[in-house]
PDB file of C-alpha atoms in Angstrom:
ATOM      1  CA  MET A  24       1.036  30.873  13.727  1.00  0.00           C
ATOM      2  CA  THR A  25      -2.228  29.647  14.403  1.00  0.00           C
ATOM      3  CA  LYS A  26      -2.878  25.421  13.028  1.00  0.00           C
ATOM      4  CA  GLY A  27      -5.495  22.972  12.278  1.00  0.00           C
ATOM      5  CA  LEU A  28      -5.711  19.813  11.281  1.00  0.00           C
ATOM      6  CA  ILE A  29      -6.365  18.706   8.109  1.00  0.00           C
ATOM      7  CA  TYR A  30      -6.611  14.549   6.049  1.00  0.00           C
ATOM      8  CA  ASP A  31      -6.968  16.678   2.299  1.00  0.00           C
ATOM      9  CA  ILE A  32      -6.620  19.793   0.576  1.00  0.00           C
ATOM     10  CA  GLN A  33      -8.251  19.557  -2.905  1.00  0.00           C
ATOM     11  CA  GLY A  34      -8.442  21.663  -5.732  1.00  0.00           C
ATOM     12  CA  TYR A  35     -10.720  21.231  -9.220  1.00  0.00           C
ATOM     13  CA  SER A  36     -13.792  20.587  -7.441  1.00  0.00           C
ATOM     14  CA  VAL A  37     -16.927  21.262  -8.003  1.00  0.00           C
ATOM     15  CA  HIS A  38     -19.858  18.829  -6.011  1.00  0.00           C
ATOM     16  CA  ASP A  39     -18.848  21.604  -2.904  1.00  0.00           C
ATOM     17  CA  GLY A  40     -20.585  24.626  -3.777  1.00  0.00           C
ATOM     18  CA  PRO A  41     -20.928  27.213  -6.905  1.00  0.00           C
ATOM     19  CA  GLY A  42     -17.833  27.200  -9.745  1.00  0.00           C
ATOM     20  CA  ILE A  43     -14.333  25.410  -9.699  1.00  0.00           C
ATOM     21  CA  ARG A  44     -13.688  24.710  -5.557  1.00  0.00           C
ATOM     22  CA  THR A  45     -10.432  24.296  -3.506  1.00  0.00           C
ATOM     23  CA  THR A  46     -11.898  22.059  -1.013  1.00  0.00           C
ATOM     24  CA  VAL A  47      -9.927  22.125   2.701  1.00  0.00           C
ATOM     25  CA  PHE A  48     -10.810  18.906   4.588  1.00  0.00           C
ATOM     26  CA  LEU A  49      -9.991  19.583   8.680  1.00  0.00           C
ATOM     27  CA  LYS A  50      -9.998  16.061  11.017  1.00  0.00           C
ATOM     28  CA  GLY A  51     -12.722  16.067  14.064  1.00  0.00           C
ATOM     29  CA  CYS A  52     -16.512  15.415  13.376  1.00  0.00           C
ATOM     30  CA  PRO A  53     -18.535  14.999  16.810  1.00  0.00           C
ATOM     31  CA  LEU A  54     -20.608  12.958  15.136  1.00  0.00           C
ATOM     32  CA  SER A  55     -20.673   9.089  15.021  1.00  0.00           C
ATOM     33  CA  CYS A  56     -22.609   8.796  10.744  1.00  0.00           C
ATOM     34  CA  PRO A  57     -22.154   4.504  10.479  1.00  0.00           C
ATOM     35  CA  TRP A  58     -22.855   5.799   6.642  1.00  0.00           C
ATOM     36  CA  CYS A  59     -20.155   8.390   6.800  1.00  0.00           C
ATOM     37  CA  HIS A  60     -18.276   7.967   3.376  1.00  0.00           C
ATOM     38  CA  SER A  61     -15.534   9.963   5.117  1.00  0.00           C
ATOM     39  CA  PRO A  62     -14.827   8.024   8.264  1.00  0.00           C
ATOM     40  CA  GLU A  63     -11.639   9.492   7.900  1.00  0.00           C
ATOM     41  CA  SER A  64     -12.688  12.539   8.371  1.00  0.00           C
ATOM     42  CA  GLN A  65     -14.045  11.411  12.589  1.00  0.00           C
ATOM     43  CA  SER A  66     -10.811  11.109  14.508  1.00  0.00           C
ATOM     44  CA  PHE A  67      -9.748  14.689  16.146  1.00  0.00           C
ATOM     45  CA  LYS A  68      -6.375  13.042  15.721  1.00  0.00           C
ATOM     46  CA  PRO A  69      -4.363  11.388  13.051  1.00  0.00           C
ATOM     47  CA  GLN A  70      -4.443   8.303  11.730  1.00  0.00           C
ATOM     48  CA  VAL A  71      -1.898   5.548  10.197  1.00  0.00           C
ATOM     49  CA  CYS A  72      -4.409   3.791   7.702  1.00  0.00           C
ATOM     50  CA  PHE A  73      -3.294   0.795   5.866  1.00  0.00           C
ATOM     51  CA  LYS A  74      -4.409   0.987   1.354  1.00  0.00           C
ATOM     52  CA  LYS A  75      -3.872  -3.266   1.493  1.00  0.00           C
ATOM     53  CA  THR A  76      -3.538  -3.176  -2.571  1.00  0.00           C
ATOM     54  CA  ALA A  77       0.121  -1.624  -2.526  1.00  0.00           C
ATOM     55  CA  CYS A  78       0.931  -3.770   0.630  1.00  0.00           C
ATOM     56  CA  MET A  79       4.502  -6.407  -0.501  1.00  0.00           C
ATOM     57  CA  GLY A  80       2.885  -9.254   2.028  1.00  0.00           C
ATOM     58  CA  ILE A  81       3.832 -10.200   5.069  1.00  0.00           C
ATOM     59  CA  ASP A  82       6.276 -12.972   3.402  1.00  0.00           C
ATOM     60  CA  ASP A  83       7.863 -10.882   1.153  1.00  0.00           C
ATOM     61  CA  CYS A  84       9.044  -7.796   3.503  1.00  0.00           C
ATOM     62  CA  GLY A  85       7.289  -8.189   6.738  1.00  0.00           C
ATOM     63  CA  LYS A  86       8.964  -4.906   8.035  1.00  0.00           C
ATOM     64  CA  CYS A  87       5.967  -3.871   9.667  1.00  0.00           C
ATOM     65  CA  LEU A  88       6.001  -6.317  12.102  1.00  0.00           C
ATOM     66  CA  SER A  89       9.569  -5.188  13.230  1.00  0.00           C
ATOM     67  CA  ALA A  90       8.810  -1.804  13.897  1.00  0.00           C
ATOM     68  CA  CYS A  91       5.807  -1.810  15.964  1.00  0.00           C
ATOM     69  CA  THR A  92       6.647  -1.023  19.254  1.00  0.00           C
ATOM     70  CA  THR A  93       3.478  -1.771  20.413  1.00  0.00           C
ATOM     71  CA  ASP A  94       2.946  -5.732  19.158  1.00  0.00           C
ATOM     72  CA  ALA A  95      -0.291  -3.473  17.565  1.00  0.00           C
ATOM     73  CA  ILE A  96       0.586  -5.624  14.240  1.00  0.00           C
ATOM     74  CA  LEU A  97       0.531  -9.645  12.717  1.00  0.00           C
ATOM     75  CA  ARG A  98      -0.082 -11.423  10.596  1.00  0.00           C
ATOM     76  CA  GLY A  99      -3.107 -12.089   8.961  1.00  0.00           C
ATOM     77  CA  ASP A 100      -4.807 -14.067   6.483  1.00  0.00           C
ATOM     78  CA  PRO A 101      -4.740 -13.657   2.824  1.00  0.00           C
ATOM     79  CA  PRO A 102      -7.657 -11.289   1.736  1.00  0.00           C
ATOM     80  CA  GLN A 103     -10.267 -14.294   0.612  1.00  0.00           C
ATOM     81  CA  GLY A 104     -10.593 -14.186  -3.147  1.00  0.00           C
ATOM     82  CA  GLU A 105      -7.127 -11.821  -3.112  1.00  0.00           C
ATOM     83  CA  SER A 106      -4.521 -13.325  -3.027  1.00  0.00           C
ATOM     84  CA  THR A 107      -2.663 -16.353  -1.017  1.00  0.00           C
ATOM     85  CA  VAL A 108      -0.167 -12.753   0.202  1.00  0.00           C
ATOM     86  CA  ALA A 109      -0.779 -12.604   3.996  1.00  0.00           C
ATOM     87  CA  LEU A 110      -1.206  -9.239   4.991  1.00  0.00           C
ATOM     88  CA  PRO A 111      -0.830  -7.599   8.038  1.00  0.00           C
ATOM     89  CA  ALA A 112      -3.407  -7.422   9.871  1.00  0.00           C
ATOM     90  CA  ARG A 113      -3.513  -4.685  13.277  1.00  0.00           C
ATOM     91  CA  ASP A 114      -5.332  -5.116  17.059  1.00  0.00           C
ATOM     92  CA  ARG A 115      -6.594  -1.305  16.914  1.00  0.00           C
ATOM     93  CA  ASP A 116      -6.766  -1.537  21.275  1.00  0.00           C
ATOM     94  CA  LEU A 117      -2.805  -2.272  20.510  1.00  0.00           C
ATOM     95  CA  CYS A 118      -2.856   0.551  18.331  1.00  0.00           C
ATOM     96  CA  ASP A 119      -1.257   4.100  19.544  1.00  0.00           C
ATOM     97  CA  ASP A 120      -1.023   5.459  15.493  1.00  0.00           C
ATOM     98  CA  CYS A 121       2.430   5.743  16.419  1.00  0.00           C
ATOM     99  CA  GLY A 122       3.456   5.441  12.794  1.00  0.00           C
ATOM    100  CA  GLU A 123       6.958   3.608  13.258  1.00  0.00           C
ATOM    101  CA  CYS A 124       4.893   1.374  10.515  1.00  0.00           C
ATOM    102  CA  VAL A 125       4.718   4.020   8.417  1.00  0.00           C
ATOM    103  CA  GLU A 126       8.471   4.574   8.798  1.00  0.00           C
ATOM    104  CA  SER A 127       9.342   1.726   7.758  1.00  0.00           C
ATOM    105  CA  CYS A 128       6.939   0.656   5.022  1.00  0.00           C
ATOM    106  CA  PRO A 129       8.731   0.194   1.240  1.00  0.00           C
ATOM    107  CA  PRO A 130       5.994   0.447  -0.361  1.00  0.00           C
ATOM    108  CA  LYS A 131       3.782   2.725   1.551  1.00  0.00           C
ATOM    109  CA  ALA A 132       1.195   0.869   2.452  1.00  0.00           C
ATOM    110  CA  PHE A 133       0.510   1.980   5.767  1.00  0.00           C
ATOM    111  CA  TYR A 134       0.448   6.100   5.551  1.00  0.00           C
ATOM    112  CA  VAL A 135      -0.988   8.536   8.216  1.00  0.00           C
ATOM    113  CA  CYS A 136      -4.292  10.392   7.791  1.00  0.00           C
ATOM    114  CA  GLY A 137      -3.951  14.075   8.743  1.00  0.00           C
ATOM    115  CA  GLU A 138      -1.348  16.841   9.114  1.00  0.00           C
ATOM    116  CA  GLU A 139      -1.499  20.114  10.404  1.00  0.00           C
ATOM    117  CA  ILE A 140      -1.180  23.259   8.673  1.00  0.00           C
ATOM    118  CA  THR A 141      -0.936  26.669   9.879  1.00  0.00           C
ATOM    119  CA  VAL A 142      -3.825  29.045   8.489  1.00  0.00           C
ATOM    120  CA  GLU A 143      -0.981  31.092   5.747  1.00  0.00           C
ATOM    121  CA  HIS A 144       0.034  27.279   4.695  1.00  0.00           C
ATOM    122  CA  ALA A 145      -3.844  26.605   4.106  1.00  0.00           C
ATOM    123  CA  LEU A 146      -4.748  30.325   1.768  1.00  0.00           C
ATOM    124  CA  GLU A 147      -1.174  29.909   0.341  1.00  0.00           C
ATOM    125  CA  ARG A 148      -1.918  26.620  -1.685  1.00  0.00           C
ATOM    126  CA  VAL A 149      -6.059  26.909  -2.696  1.00  0.00           C
ATOM    127  CA  LEU A 150      -4.812  31.039  -3.784  1.00  0.00           C
ATOM    128  CA  ARG A 151      -2.897  28.909  -7.000  1.00  0.00           C
ATOM    129  CA  ASP A 152      -6.632  27.481  -7.963  1.00  0.00           C
ATOM    130  CA  LYS A 153      -7.174  31.467  -7.868  1.00  0.00           C
ATOM    131  CA  ILE A 154      -7.953  31.546 -11.481  1.00  0.00           C
ATOM    132  CA  PHE A 155     -10.124  29.243 -11.343  1.00  0.00           C
ATOM    133  CA  TYR A 156     -12.030  31.094  -8.961  1.00  0.00           C
ATOM    134  CA  GLU A 157     -12.202  33.411 -10.972  1.00  0.00           C
ATOM    135  CA  SER A 158     -12.965  31.969 -14.338  1.00  0.00           C
ATOM    136  CA  SER A 159     -15.728  30.081 -12.582  1.00  0.00           C
ATOM    137  CA  GLY A 160     -17.595  31.452 -10.011  1.00  0.00           C
ATOM    138  CA  GLY A 161     -16.490  29.438  -7.474  1.00  0.00           C
ATOM    139  CA  GLY A 162     -14.113  30.008  -4.698  1.00  0.00           C
ATOM    140  CA  VAL A 163     -12.997  28.177  -1.385  1.00  0.00           C
ATOM    141  CA  THR A 164     -14.305  25.765   0.535  1.00  0.00           C
ATOM    142  CA  LEU A 165     -13.964  24.774   4.451  1.00  0.00           C
ATOM    143  CA  SER A 166     -15.451  21.380   5.163  1.00  0.00           C
ATOM    144  CA  GLY A 167     -14.228  18.448   7.172  1.00  0.00           C
ATOM    145  CA  GLY A 168     -14.423  17.061   9.777  1.00  0.00           C
ATOM    146  CA  GLU A 169     -16.424  19.144  11.435  1.00  0.00           C
ATOM    147  CA  PRO A 170     -14.310  22.748  10.806  1.00  0.00           C
ATOM    148  CA  LEU A 171     -16.067  24.770  13.798  1.00  0.00           C
ATOM    149  CA  CYS A 172     -14.533  22.303  16.110  1.00  0.00           C
ATOM    150  CA  GLN A 173     -11.435  24.247  14.676  1.00  0.00           C
ATOM    151  CA  LEU A 174     -12.697  26.997  15.150  1.00  0.00           C
ATOM    152  CA  ASP A 175      -9.593  29.586  15.913  1.00  0.00           C
ATOM    153  CA  PHE A 176      -8.065  28.310  12.171  1.00  0.00           C
ATOM    154  CA  SER A 177     -11.305  28.376  10.797  1.00  0.00           C
ATOM    155  CA  THR A 178     -12.936  31.591  11.394  1.00  0.00           C
ATOM    156  CA  GLU A 179      -8.905  32.563  10.688  1.00  0.00           C
ATOM    157  CA  PHE A 180      -9.147  31.273   7.765  1.00  0.00           C
ATOM    158  CA  LEU A 181     -11.677  32.303   5.407  1.00  0.00           C
ATOM    159  CA  ARG A 182     -10.917  35.729   7.340  1.00  0.00           C
ATOM    160  CA  ALA A 183      -7.404  36.166   4.828  1.00  0.00           C
ATOM    161  CA  CYS A 184      -9.375  33.857   1.774  1.00  0.00           C
ATOM    162  CA  LYS A 185     -12.181  36.903   2.025  1.00  0.00           C
ATOM    163  CA  GLU A 186      -9.357  40.162   2.828  1.00  0.00           C
ATOM    164  CA  SER A 187      -7.874  37.982  -0.414  1.00  0.00           C
ATOM    165  CA  GLY A 188     -10.796  38.494  -2.916  1.00  0.00           C
ATOM    166  CA  LEU A 189     -12.292  35.027  -2.226  1.00  0.00           C
ATOM    167  CA  SER A 190     -15.191  33.527  -2.390  1.00  0.00           C
ATOM    168  CA  THR A 191     -16.093  31.244   0.552  1.00  0.00           C
ATOM    169  CA  ALA A 192     -18.548  28.626   1.333  1.00  0.00           C
ATOM    170  CA  LEU A 193     -18.649  26.644   5.171  1.00  0.00           C
ATOM    171  CA  ASP A 194     -19.904  22.965   5.263  1.00  0.00           C
ATOM    172  CA  THR A 195     -21.429  22.403   8.378  1.00  0.00           C
ATOM    173  CA  THR A 196     -22.877  19.498  10.866  1.00  0.00           C
ATOM    174  CA  GLY A 197     -24.365  22.492  12.505  1.00  0.00           C
ATOM    175  CA  PHE A 198     -22.976  21.057  16.153  1.00  0.00           C
ATOM    176  CA  ALA A 199     -22.110  23.491  17.516  1.00  0.00           C
ATOM    177  CA  PRO A 200     -22.307  26.322  19.725  1.00  0.00           C
ATOM    178  CA  ALA A 201     -24.362  29.186  18.658  1.00  0.00           C
ATOM    179  CA  SER A 202     -21.312  32.133  19.698  1.00  0.00           C
ATOM    180  CA  SER A 203     -19.412  30.539  16.795  1.00  0.00           C
ATOM    181  CA  VAL A 204     -21.927  30.211  14.062  1.00  0.00           C
ATOM    182  CA  ARG A 205     -21.641  34.315  15.257  1.00  0.00           C
ATOM    183  CA  ALA A 206     -17.589  34.148  15.030  1.00  0.00           C
ATOM    184  CA  ILE A 207     -17.696  33.096  11.434  1.00  0.00           C
ATOM    185  CA  ALA A 208     -20.748  33.818   9.400  1.00  0.00           C
ATOM    186  CA  PRO A 209     -19.046  37.314   8.786  1.00  0.00           C
ATOM    187  CA  TYR A 210     -16.749  35.441   6.640  1.00  0.00           C
ATOM    188  CA  VAL A 211     -18.297  32.780   4.818  1.00  0.00           C
ATOM    189  CA  ASP A 212     -20.684  33.391   1.965  1.00  0.00           C
ATOM    190  CA  LEU A 213     -22.394  30.337   1.528  1.00  0.00           C
ATOM    191  CA  PHE A 214     -23.338  27.913   4.121  1.00  0.00           C
ATOM    192  CA  LEU A 215     -23.576  24.337   2.864  1.00  0.00           C
ATOM    193  CA  TYR A 216     -25.605  22.765   5.675  1.00  0.00           C
ATOM    194  CA  ASP A 217     -26.095  19.571   6.883  1.00  0.00           C
ATOM    195  CA  LEU A 218     -29.779  18.313   7.842  1.00  0.00           C
ATOM    196  CA  LYS A 219     -29.320  14.335   8.923  1.00  0.00           C
ATOM    197  CA  HIS A 220     -33.249  13.470  10.568  1.00  0.00           C
ATOM    198  CA  LEU A 221     -35.325  15.914  11.472  1.00  0.00           C
ATOM    199  CA  ASP A 222     -36.568  13.342  14.582  1.00  0.00           C
ATOM    200  CA  ASP A 223     -33.732  14.214  17.829  1.00  0.00           C
ATOM    201  CA  ALA A 224     -34.731  10.280  19.046  1.00  0.00           C
ATOM    202  CA  GLU A 225     -33.742   9.577  15.611  1.00  0.00           C
ATOM    203  CA  HIS A 226     -31.092  11.366  14.924  1.00  0.00           C
ATOM    204  CA  ARG A 227     -29.517  10.552  18.339  1.00  0.00           C
ATOM    205  CA  ARG A 228     -30.091   6.845  18.295  1.00  0.00           C
ATOM    206  CA  ALA A 229     -27.976   7.545  14.266  1.00  0.00           C
ATOM    207  CA  THR A 230     -25.539  10.243  14.985  1.00  0.00           C
ATOM    208  CA  GLY A 231     -24.785  10.004  19.238  1.00  0.00           C
ATOM    209  CA  VAL A 232     -25.942  13.565  19.265  1.00  0.00           C
ATOM    210  CA  SER A 233     -28.698  15.661  19.707  1.00  0.00           C
ATOM    211  CA  ASN A 234     -30.723  17.451  16.775  1.00  0.00           C
ATOM    212  CA  LYS A 235     -31.972  20.652  18.914  1.00  0.00           C
ATOM    213  CA  ARG A 236     -28.165  22.750  18.388  1.00  0.00           C
ATOM    214  CA  ILE A 237     -28.558  21.986  14.668  1.00  0.00           C
ATOM    215  CA  LEU A 238     -31.998  23.354  14.046  1.00  0.00           C
ATOM    216  CA  GLU A 239     -31.646  26.679  16.206  1.00  0.00           C
ATOM    217  CA  ASN A 240     -28.045  27.192  14.580  1.00  0.00           C
ATOM    218  CA  ALA A 241     -29.721  26.322  10.728  1.00  0.00           C
ATOM    219  CA  ARG A 242     -32.643  29.033  12.705  1.00  0.00           C
ATOM    220  CA  LEU A 243     -29.776  31.702  13.740  1.00  0.00           C
ATOM    221  CA  ILE A 244     -27.597  31.381  10.227  1.00  0.00           C
ATOM    222  CA  ALA A 245     -31.229  31.992   8.963  1.00  0.00           C
ATOM    223  CA  SER A 246     -31.552  35.260  11.382  1.00  0.00           C
ATOM    224  CA  LEU A 247     -28.244  35.993   9.894  1.00  0.00           C
ATOM    225  CA  GLY A 248     -29.058  37.151   6.335  1.00  0.00           C
ATOM    226  CA  LYS A 249     -26.646  34.488   4.971  1.00  0.00           C
ATOM    227  CA  LYS A 250     -27.492  32.250   2.545  1.00  0.00           C
ATOM    228  CA  MET A 251     -27.669  28.290   3.232  1.00  0.00           C
ATOM    229  CA  GLN A 252     -27.829  25.140   0.380  1.00  0.00           C
ATOM    230  CA  ILE A 253     -29.532  22.406   2.938  1.00  0.00           C
ATOM    231  CA  ARG A 254     -27.618  18.836   2.469  1.00  0.00           C
ATOM    232  CA  ILE A 255     -29.550  15.648   2.757  1.00  0.00           C
ATOM    233  CA  PRO A 256     -28.330  12.022   3.154  1.00  0.00           C
ATOM    234  CA  LEU A 257     -31.175   9.648   1.727  1.00  0.00           C
ATOM    235  CA  ILE A 258     -30.275   7.376   4.496  1.00  0.00           C
ATOM    236  CA  PRO A 259     -31.973   3.583   3.728  1.00  0.00           C
ATOM    237  CA  LEU A 260     -33.922   2.576   6.844  1.00  0.00           C
ATOM    238  CA  PHE A 261     -32.777   5.759   8.701  1.00  0.00           C
ATOM    239  CA  SER A 262     -33.758   9.514   6.888  1.00  0.00           C
ATOM    240  CA  ALA A 263     -34.815   8.294   3.456  1.00  0.00           C
ATOM    241  CA  THR A 264     -38.489   8.079   4.086  1.00  0.00           C
ATOM    242  CA  GLU A 265     -41.613  10.265   3.832  1.00  0.00           C
ATOM    243  CA  GLU A 266     -41.979  11.213   7.642  1.00  0.00           C
ATOM    244  CA  ASN A 267     -38.531  12.913   7.463  1.00  0.00           C
ATOM    245  CA  VAL A 268     -38.145  14.352   3.617  1.00  0.00           C
ATOM    246  CA  GLU A 269     -41.697  15.922   4.977  1.00  0.00           C
ATOM    247  CA  ALA A 270     -41.064  16.868   8.222  1.00  0.00           C
ATOM    248  CA  THR A 271     -37.768  18.776   6.172  1.00  0.00           C
ATOM    249  CA  ALA A 272     -38.590  19.968   3.729  1.00  0.00           C
ATOM    250  CA  ALA A 273     -41.806  22.063   5.860  1.00  0.00           C
ATOM    251  CA  PHE A 274     -38.271  23.077   8.635  1.00  0.00           C
ATOM    252  CA  CYS A 275     -37.111  24.601   5.384  1.00  0.00           C
ATOM    253  CA  GLU A 276     -39.809  26.562   4.465  1.00  0.00           C
ATOM    254  CA  GLU A 277     -39.495  27.895   7.749  1.00  0.00           C
ATOM    255  CA  LEU A 278     -35.931  29.133   7.177  1.00  0.00           C
ATOM    256  CA  GLY A 279     -36.973  31.069   3.644  1.00  0.00           C
ATOM    257  CA  GLY A 280     -35.191  33.207   1.336  1.00  0.00           C
ATOM    258  CA  SER A 281     -32.150  32.141   3.353  1.00  0.00           C
ATOM    259  CA  VAL A 282     -32.431  28.467   0.908  1.00  0.00           C
ATOM    260  CA  GLU A 283     -31.002  28.553  -2.113  1.00  0.00           C
ATOM    261  CA  CYS A 284     -31.570  24.730  -2.512  1.00  0.00           C
ATOM    262  CA  VAL A 285     -31.508  21.006  -1.256  1.00  0.00           C
ATOM    263  CA  GLN A 286     -29.470  18.428  -2.604  1.00  0.00           C
ATOM    264  CA  LEU A 287     -30.689  14.931  -1.312  1.00  0.00           C
ATOM    265  CA  LEU A 288     -27.307  12.828  -1.304  1.00  0.00           C
ATOM    266  CA  PRO A 289     -28.683   9.741  -2.485  1.00  0.00           C
ATOM    267  CA  TYR A 290     -26.727   6.842  -0.169  1.00  0.00           C
ATOM    268  CA  HIS A 291     -23.452   5.383  -1.792  1.00  0.00           C
ATOM    269  CA  THR A 292     -20.422   2.474  -0.426  1.00  0.00           C
ATOM    270  CA  LEU A 293     -17.477   5.073  -1.318  1.00  0.00           C
ATOM    271  CA  GLY A 294     -17.116   5.195   1.951  1.00  0.00           C
ATOM    272  CA  VAL A 295     -17.054   1.263   2.919  1.00  0.00           C
ATOM    273  CA  ALA A 296     -12.882   0.706   1.684  1.00  0.00           C
ATOM    274  CA  LYS A 297     -11.804   3.862   3.909  1.00  0.00           C
ATOM    275  CA  HIS A 298     -13.380   1.853   6.799  1.00  0.00           C
ATOM    276  CA  GLU A 299     -10.931  -0.969   5.760  1.00  0.00           C
ATOM    277  CA  ARG A 300      -8.251   1.475   5.681  1.00  0.00           C
ATOM    278  CA  LEU A 301      -8.436   2.438   8.543  1.00  0.00           C
ATOM    279  CA  GLN A 302      -9.539  -0.639  10.370  1.00  0.00           C
ATOM    280  CA  ARG A 303     -11.254  -0.510  12.784  1.00  0.00           C
ATOM    281  CA  LYS A 304     -13.382  -2.127  15.154  1.00  0.00           C
ATOM    282  CA  GLU A 305     -16.508  -0.957  14.101  1.00  0.00           C
ATOM    283  CA  LYS A 306     -19.019  -2.299  11.161  1.00  0.00           C
ATOM    284  CA  VAL A 307     -19.614   0.344   8.213  1.00  0.00           C
ATOM    285  CA  PHE A 308     -23.342   0.569   7.853  1.00  0.00           C
ATOM    286  CA  VAL A 309     -24.203  -1.071   4.065  1.00  0.00           C
ATOM    287  CA  ALA A 310     -27.291  -0.981   2.483  1.00  0.00           C
ATOM    288  CA  ASP A 311     -28.624  -0.973  -1.183  1.00  0.00           C
ATOM    289  CA  PRO A 312     -28.996   2.434  -2.469  1.00  0.00           C
ATOM    290  CA  LEU A 313     -31.456   4.655  -3.404  1.00  0.00           C
ATOM    291  CA  SER A 314     -33.178   3.801  -7.407  1.00  0.00           C
ATOM    292  CA  ASP A 315     -33.489   7.217  -9.180  1.00  0.00           C
ATOM    293  CA  GLU A 316     -36.895   7.192  -8.723  1.00  0.00           C
ATOM    294  CA  ARG A 317     -37.413   6.471  -5.520  1.00  0.00           C
ATOM    295  CA  ALA A 318     -35.056   9.451  -5.126  1.00  0.00           C
ATOM    296  CA  GLU A 319     -37.353  11.687  -7.492  1.00  0.00           C
ATOM    297  CA  LYS A 320     -40.542  10.442  -5.273  1.00  0.00           C
ATOM    298  CA  LEU A 321     -39.095  12.130  -1.992  1.00  0.00           C
ATOM    299  CA  ALA A 322     -37.943  15.269  -3.929  1.00  0.00           C
ATOM    300  CA  GLY A 323     -41.189  15.489  -4.457  1.00  0.00           C
ATOM    301  CA  ALA A 324     -42.173  16.982  -1.037  1.00  0.00           C
ATOM    302  CA  PHE A 325     -39.443  20.538  -1.565  1.00  0.00           C
ATOM    303  CA  LYS A 326     -41.092  20.467  -5.549  1.00  0.00           C
ATOM    304  CA  LYS A 327     -44.650  20.972  -3.752  1.00  0.00           C
ATOM    305  CA  LYS A 328     -43.016  23.923  -1.673  1.00  0.00           C
ATOM    306  CA  GLY A 329     -41.621  25.756  -3.957  1.00  0.00           C
ATOM    307  CA  ILE A 330     -37.540  24.678  -3.368  1.00  0.00           C
ATOM    308  CA  ASN A 331     -35.200  24.245  -5.660  1.00  0.00           C
ATOM    309  CA  VAL A 332     -34.129  20.552  -5.254  1.00  0.00           C
ATOM    310  CA  ILE A 333     -31.602  18.897  -6.242  1.00  0.00           C
ATOM    311  CA  ILE A 334     -29.973  14.950  -6.783  1.00  0.00           C
ATOM    312  CA  HIS A 335     -26.718  13.934  -6.360  1.00  0.00           C
TER     313      HIS A 335
END
């Protein structure tokens, strides 16, 4: 049985395609965007996370200290301005995500993000919500991470959804071999396609990968006659510039009628807490969100070309 590594299945989703949907989130992404609102999706392995608001504190519990087999868990300082209770700190260089701390933690402050699931199990789960799809014009969305990095699972799962009469959408960065796009395209009704930046050097600097394959695959999807919704994160100091937005609008115009709409996604800070739960050493990108006026101005580049644009 083909298995995939997921980190969440979210029912009643209304932002991942038309209608009411169930979104299956796969783990693992080849991009390393510092503003990522789902940093738990980046690693291709299960990870131990820590929710400090659930922790009883080292003095009142401390079972994680003795359970840790690598001495990665240390006595940390109290969270400033919140409590005088010392919480566990973790040395990520020593931690191997073995999960011993999870097993020992009474309040489940430590938990594992990521589990393997079979195609059959995933299909059974999404079919529970079929009545909502039928009443709203919704369906199933496969997201990530990057679903094309788990091609066998993603293809088999979407094929099974289509055979069950479900509408399907694929949320993708587009960073994958063209052969992967061709393999999965017959089972995708709608591509939710991320475009981070049109300039290759800027794209490499921020995400760690080139955008050339991404742009080529967008053209490929259009040539296959597939419908697309282009998603553009408006990140301060990166993509939220007139130059980039105008270049992106020109590219979307090139894709022609395959682009149903463009969704502008203003930067937000909802991912900061998730970064903290992973207790990673890497710093998360933090900036002031764009004003409504600024977002509307940037949307004008698409409106001028007659492209339907939505600000989320």
